[in-house]
Amino acid sequence: MMIVREQQDRYVLIRQHDHAWISGDFADHWKVMPPPSTRIGIRYHDVGWERLDDEVKWNPETGQPYSFVDFPIKEKIPAYTAGVDEVEAMDAFAACLCSMHYVSFFSGRRDAESLRFIKDEQERQRRLMDEMDREKRSRLEEDLRLLKLCDDLSLFICLNEPGVNHHPWYREGFRYGDRHLRPVWEAPDKLRIEPTPFRTSFEVTVPYRLVDRTGCSVAEGRQQIRIGR
């Protein structure tokens, strides 16, 4: 389900696939360009959410729109599976990355649906790895770390109001291996990451939808952010 940011009298909603597309923009501007298969996995890692994000679904317990955090697991799992299926039709290595990414979310879960999902995806991963050469298999863990970082960089933009760093997930910045990266807002529409992991400056676009507290759409828009070096 969507990324949800609460404002005084409304909610900002960002589709998961739109957020993932921004992750792909980060990967495309990495200092050392990742291989095409890696960039496909990063850009399409949330494609399974497209159908679920067609409409706003409300959480009766909170009275707010469901977000990707509290969306029911029984509906998440089929979306995850369908998304990895769709990526696999494009690129096997990319699908393996996405599968590994999703399985990592289920650490510690013991319900039947989650255990079945883990089992099915681990079987998929073994099948896909069997078809890879040694060089590709050796890249999986490092490229998964890159996917997760690009995911976090995009979530940082989507979960925070422009120009601020209030969301608790990223107040201390980002870890990437043994490196610590820090977000610095220069203006509401200008962000840089220190030390920069990018080879050039670029822009990202965040499409969003505004709904009021009754669920009525108020407006749609696009936020432009310049990512500096």
Short mmCIF file of C-alpha atoms in Angstrom, two decimals:
data_model
loop_
_atom_site.label_atom_id
_atom_site.label_comp_id
_atom_site.label_asym_id
_atom_site.label_seq_id
_atom_site.Cartn_x
_atom_site.Cartn_y
_atom_site.Cartn_z
CA MET A 1 0.00 0.00 0.00
CA MET A 2 1.03 3.60 -0.35
CA ILE A 3 3.52 5.66 1.57
CA VAL A 4 1.42 7.92 3.82
CA ARG A 5 2.49 11.26 5.26
CA GLU A 6 0.04 12.94 7.62
CA GLN A 7 -0.48 16.70 7.49
CA GLN A 8 -2.79 18.91 9.53
CA ASP A 9 -6.04 18.25 7.65
CA ARG A 10 -5.03 15.78 4.95
CA TYR A 11 -2.72 12.97 3.89
CA VAL A 12 0.01 12.91 1.29
CA LEU A 13 -0.05 9.57 -0.53
CA ILE A 14 2.82 8.28 -2.67
CA ARG A 15 2.48 5.09 -4.68
CA GLN A 16 5.02 2.40 -3.89
CA HIS A 17 6.06 1.90 -7.51
CA ASP A 18 6.62 5.66 -7.87
CA HIS A 19 8.87 5.55 -4.81
CA ALA A 20 10.75 2.56 -6.27
CA TRP A 21 11.21 4.44 -9.53
CA ILE A 22 13.08 7.12 -7.56
CA SER A 23 15.24 4.36 -6.06
CA GLY A 24 16.15 3.51 -9.64
CA ASP A 25 17.13 7.13 -10.30
CA PHE A 26 19.58 6.95 -7.40
CA ALA A 27 21.08 3.73 -8.77
CA ASP A 28 21.37 5.19 -12.29
CA HIS A 29 23.57 8.01 -10.96
CA TRP A 30 25.82 5.89 -8.72
CA LYS A 31 29.54 6.67 -9.00
CA VAL A 32 30.19 3.22 -10.43
CA MET A 33 27.25 2.40 -12.67
CA PRO A 34 25.61 -0.84 -11.50
CA PRO A 35 24.95 -3.53 -14.12
CA PRO A 36 21.61 -3.32 -15.99
CA SER A 37 20.15 -6.32 -14.12
CA THR A 38 20.84 -4.66 -10.77
CA ARG A 39 19.25 -1.41 -11.89
CA ILE A 40 16.16 -3.25 -13.11
CA GLY A 41 15.79 -4.92 -9.71
CA ILE A 42 16.13 -1.61 -7.89
CA ARG A 43 13.73 0.32 -10.11
CA TYR A 44 11.05 -2.38 -10.20
CA HIS A 45 11.33 -3.78 -6.68
CA ASP A 46 7.85 -2.53 -5.70
CA VAL A 47 6.04 -3.20 -8.97
CA GLY A 48 3.81 -5.73 -7.19
CA TRP A 49 2.12 -2.89 -5.31
CA GLU A 50 0.68 -1.23 -8.43
CA ARG A 51 -2.72 -2.93 -8.21
CA LEU A 52 -3.01 -2.35 -4.45
CA ASP A 53 -2.21 1.33 -4.89
CA ASP A 54 -5.07 1.88 -7.35
CA GLU A 55 -7.31 2.91 -4.46
CA VAL A 56 -6.97 4.24 -0.94
CA LYS A 57 -7.82 1.65 1.71
CA TRP A 58 -8.57 2.80 5.25
CA ASN A 59 -7.41 1.16 8.44
CA PRO A 60 -10.48 0.91 10.73
CA GLU A 61 -8.27 0.76 13.82
CA THR A 62 -6.41 4.02 13.15
CA GLY A 63 -8.93 5.87 11.01
CA GLN A 64 -6.12 6.64 8.58
CA PRO A 65 -5.19 5.26 5.17
CA TYR A 66 -3.28 2.00 5.31
CA SER A 67 0.40 2.48 4.60
CA PHE A 68 2.98 -0.04 3.49
CA VAL A 69 3.88 -0.47 7.18
CA ASP A 70 0.49 -1.56 8.57
CA PHE A 71 -1.12 -3.06 5.46
CA PRO A 72 -2.44 -6.59 6.23
CA ILE A 73 0.21 -9.26 5.69
CA LYS A 74 -2.27 -11.61 4.00
CA GLU A 75 -2.67 -9.06 1.20
CA LYS A 76 0.99 -8.04 1.13
CA ILE A 77 2.29 -11.53 0.41
CA PRO A 78 0.40 -12.10 -2.88
CA ALA A 79 1.55 -8.65 -4.02
CA TYR A 80 5.17 -9.49 -3.19
CA THR A 81 4.92 -12.78 -5.07
CA ALA A 82 3.27 -11.21 -8.10
CA GLY A 83 5.87 -8.46 -8.14
CA VAL A 84 8.80 -10.87 -8.15
CA ASP A 85 7.05 -12.91 -10.87
CA GLU A 86 6.77 -9.76 -12.98
CA VAL A 87 10.42 -8.85 -12.46
CA GLU A 88 11.50 -12.42 -13.25
CA ALA A 89 9.78 -12.09 -16.64
CA MET A 90 12.14 -9.16 -17.29
CA ASP A 91 15.39 -10.35 -15.70
CA ALA A 92 16.28 -13.36 -13.54
CA PHE A 93 19.08 -11.66 -11.57
CA ALA A 94 16.83 -8.68 -10.80
CA ALA A 95 14.10 -11.04 -9.60
CA CYS A 96 16.53 -12.82 -7.27
CA LEU A 97 17.49 -9.46 -5.73
CA CYS A 98 13.84 -8.52 -5.21
CA SER A 99 13.06 -11.92 -3.71
CA MET A 100 15.97 -11.63 -1.27
CA HIS A 101 14.86 -8.10 -0.39
CA TYR A 102 11.32 -9.20 0.45
CA VAL A 103 12.35 -12.29 2.40
CA SER A 104 14.50 -10.08 4.63
CA PHE A 105 11.31 -8.34 5.83
CA PHE A 106 10.02 -11.58 7.35
CA SER A 107 12.81 -12.25 9.81
CA GLY A 108 11.28 -13.46 13.07
CA ARG A 109 7.79 -14.09 11.68
CA ARG A 110 6.33 -17.51 12.46
CA ASP A 111 2.79 -17.35 11.08
CA ALA A 112 1.89 -19.91 8.44
CA GLU A 113 1.51 -17.44 5.56
CA SER A 114 4.90 -15.88 6.20
CA LEU A 115 6.69 -19.21 6.54
CA ARG A 116 5.15 -20.43 3.30
CA PHE A 117 6.22 -17.24 1.54
CA ILE A 118 9.79 -17.58 2.84
CA LYS A 119 9.94 -21.21 1.71
CA ASP A 120 8.57 -20.45 -1.75
CA GLU A 121 10.90 -17.51 -2.30
CA GLN A 122 13.97 -19.35 -1.06
CA GLU A 123 13.16 -22.10 -3.55
CA ARG A 124 12.87 -19.45 -6.26
CA GLN A 125 16.23 -17.99 -5.23
CA ARG A 126 17.93 -21.39 -5.42
CA ARG A 127 16.46 -21.99 -8.87
CA LEU A 128 17.58 -18.59 -10.14
CA MET A 129 21.04 -18.90 -8.60
CA ASP A 130 21.50 -22.29 -10.25
CA GLU A 131 21.13 -20.52 -13.60
CA MET A 132 23.71 -17.81 -12.77
CA ASP A 133 27.42 -17.92 -13.40
CA ARG A 134 29.84 -17.53 -10.50
CA GLU A 135 30.39 -13.80 -11.12
CA LYS A 136 26.68 -13.01 -10.84
CA ARG A 137 26.22 -15.13 -7.71
CA SER A 138 29.16 -13.36 -6.09
CA ARG A 139 27.48 -9.97 -6.67
CA LEU A 140 24.14 -10.76 -5.07
CA GLU A 141 24.83 -9.67 -1.49
CA GLU A 142 26.58 -6.44 -2.49
CA ASP A 143 23.88 -5.55 -4.99
CA LEU A 144 21.20 -6.32 -2.39
CA ARG A 145 22.90 -3.80 -0.08
CA LEU A 146 22.75 -1.25 -2.89
CA LEU A 147 19.06 -1.96 -3.48
CA LYS A 148 18.34 -1.44 0.21
CA LEU A 149 20.29 1.81 0.32
CA CYS A 150 18.59 3.22 -2.77
CA ASP A 151 15.26 2.13 -1.25
CA ASP A 152 16.13 3.99 1.96
CA LEU A 153 17.25 7.14 0.12
CA SER A 154 13.95 7.27 -1.72
CA LEU A 155 11.94 6.51 1.43
CA PHE A 156 13.78 9.34 3.19
CA ILE A 157 12.44 11.76 0.59
CA CYS A 158 8.93 10.29 0.59
CA LEU A 159 8.46 9.95 4.36
CA ASN A 160 9.75 13.42 5.27
CA GLU A 161 8.28 16.80 4.48
CA PRO A 162 10.52 18.69 2.02
CA GLY A 163 13.53 20.19 3.75
CA VAL A 164 13.25 18.32 7.06
CA ASN A 165 14.58 15.11 8.60
CA HIS A 166 11.96 14.18 11.17
CA HIS A 167 11.18 10.56 10.38
CA PRO A 168 12.78 8.35 13.04
CA TRP A 169 14.14 5.81 10.57
CA TYR A 170 16.70 8.18 9.07
CA ARG A 171 17.57 10.79 11.69
CA GLU A 172 21.03 9.26 12.02
CA GLY A 173 21.51 8.88 8.27
CA PHE A 174 22.21 5.68 6.37
CA ARG A 175 24.59 2.75 6.70
CA TYR A 176 26.14 1.26 3.58
CA GLY A 177 28.63 -1.43 4.49
CA ASP A 178 31.21 0.31 6.67
CA ARG A 179 30.21 3.76 5.38
CA HIS A 180 27.92 6.27 7.06
CA LEU A 181 25.99 8.58 4.72
CA ARG A 182 24.28 11.73 5.95
CA PRO A 183 21.39 13.60 4.28
CA VAL A 184 21.74 17.39 4.15
CA TRP A 185 18.85 19.57 3.00
CA GLU A 186 20.14 22.78 1.40
CA ALA A 187 16.57 23.90 0.63
CA PRO A 188 13.16 22.21 0.48
CA ASP A 189 13.93 21.24 -3.12
CA LYS A 190 17.69 20.60 -2.81
CA LEU A 191 19.27 17.61 -1.07
CA ARG A 192 22.79 16.28 -0.95
CA ILE A 193 24.22 13.13 0.60
CA GLU A 194 27.57 13.34 2.42
CA PRO A 195 29.92 11.89 1.36
CA THR A 196 28.32 11.81 -2.05
CA PRO A 197 27.91 8.38 -3.66
CA PHE A 198 26.86 9.94 -6.97
CA ARG A 199 28.91 10.79 -10.05
CA THR A 200 26.79 13.82 -10.99
CA SER A 201 23.90 15.97 -9.78
CA PHE A 202 20.40 15.04 -10.94
CA GLU A 203 16.69 15.58 -10.28
CA VAL A 204 14.06 13.21 -8.97
CA THR A 205 10.31 13.61 -9.27
CA VAL A 206 7.90 12.53 -6.54
CA PRO A 207 4.31 12.16 -7.79
CA TYR A 208 1.78 12.43 -4.96
CA ARG A 209 -1.91 12.55 -4.21
CA LEU A 210 -3.64 14.54 -1.48
CA VAL A 211 -6.76 13.22 0.26
CA ASP A 212 -8.69 14.80 3.10
CA ARG A 213 -9.66 13.00 6.30
CA THR A 214 -12.89 11.75 4.74
CA GLY A 215 -10.99 10.08 1.91
CA CYS A 216 -11.91 12.59 -0.78
CA SER A 217 -9.16 13.47 -3.23
CA VAL A 218 -8.06 17.09 -2.87
CA ALA A 219 -5.32 17.37 -5.48
CA GLU A 220 -2.46 15.66 -7.24
CA GLY A 221 1.01 17.04 -7.78
CA ARG A 222 4.67 16.39 -8.49
CA GLN A 223 7.53 17.43 -6.23
CA GLN A 224 10.90 18.10 -7.88
CA ILE A 225 14.05 17.62 -5.80
CA ARG A 226 17.59 18.35 -6.95
CA ILE A 227 20.12 15.81 -5.68
CA GLY A 228 23.48 17.57 -5.49
CA ARG A 229 27.03 16.29 -5.28
#
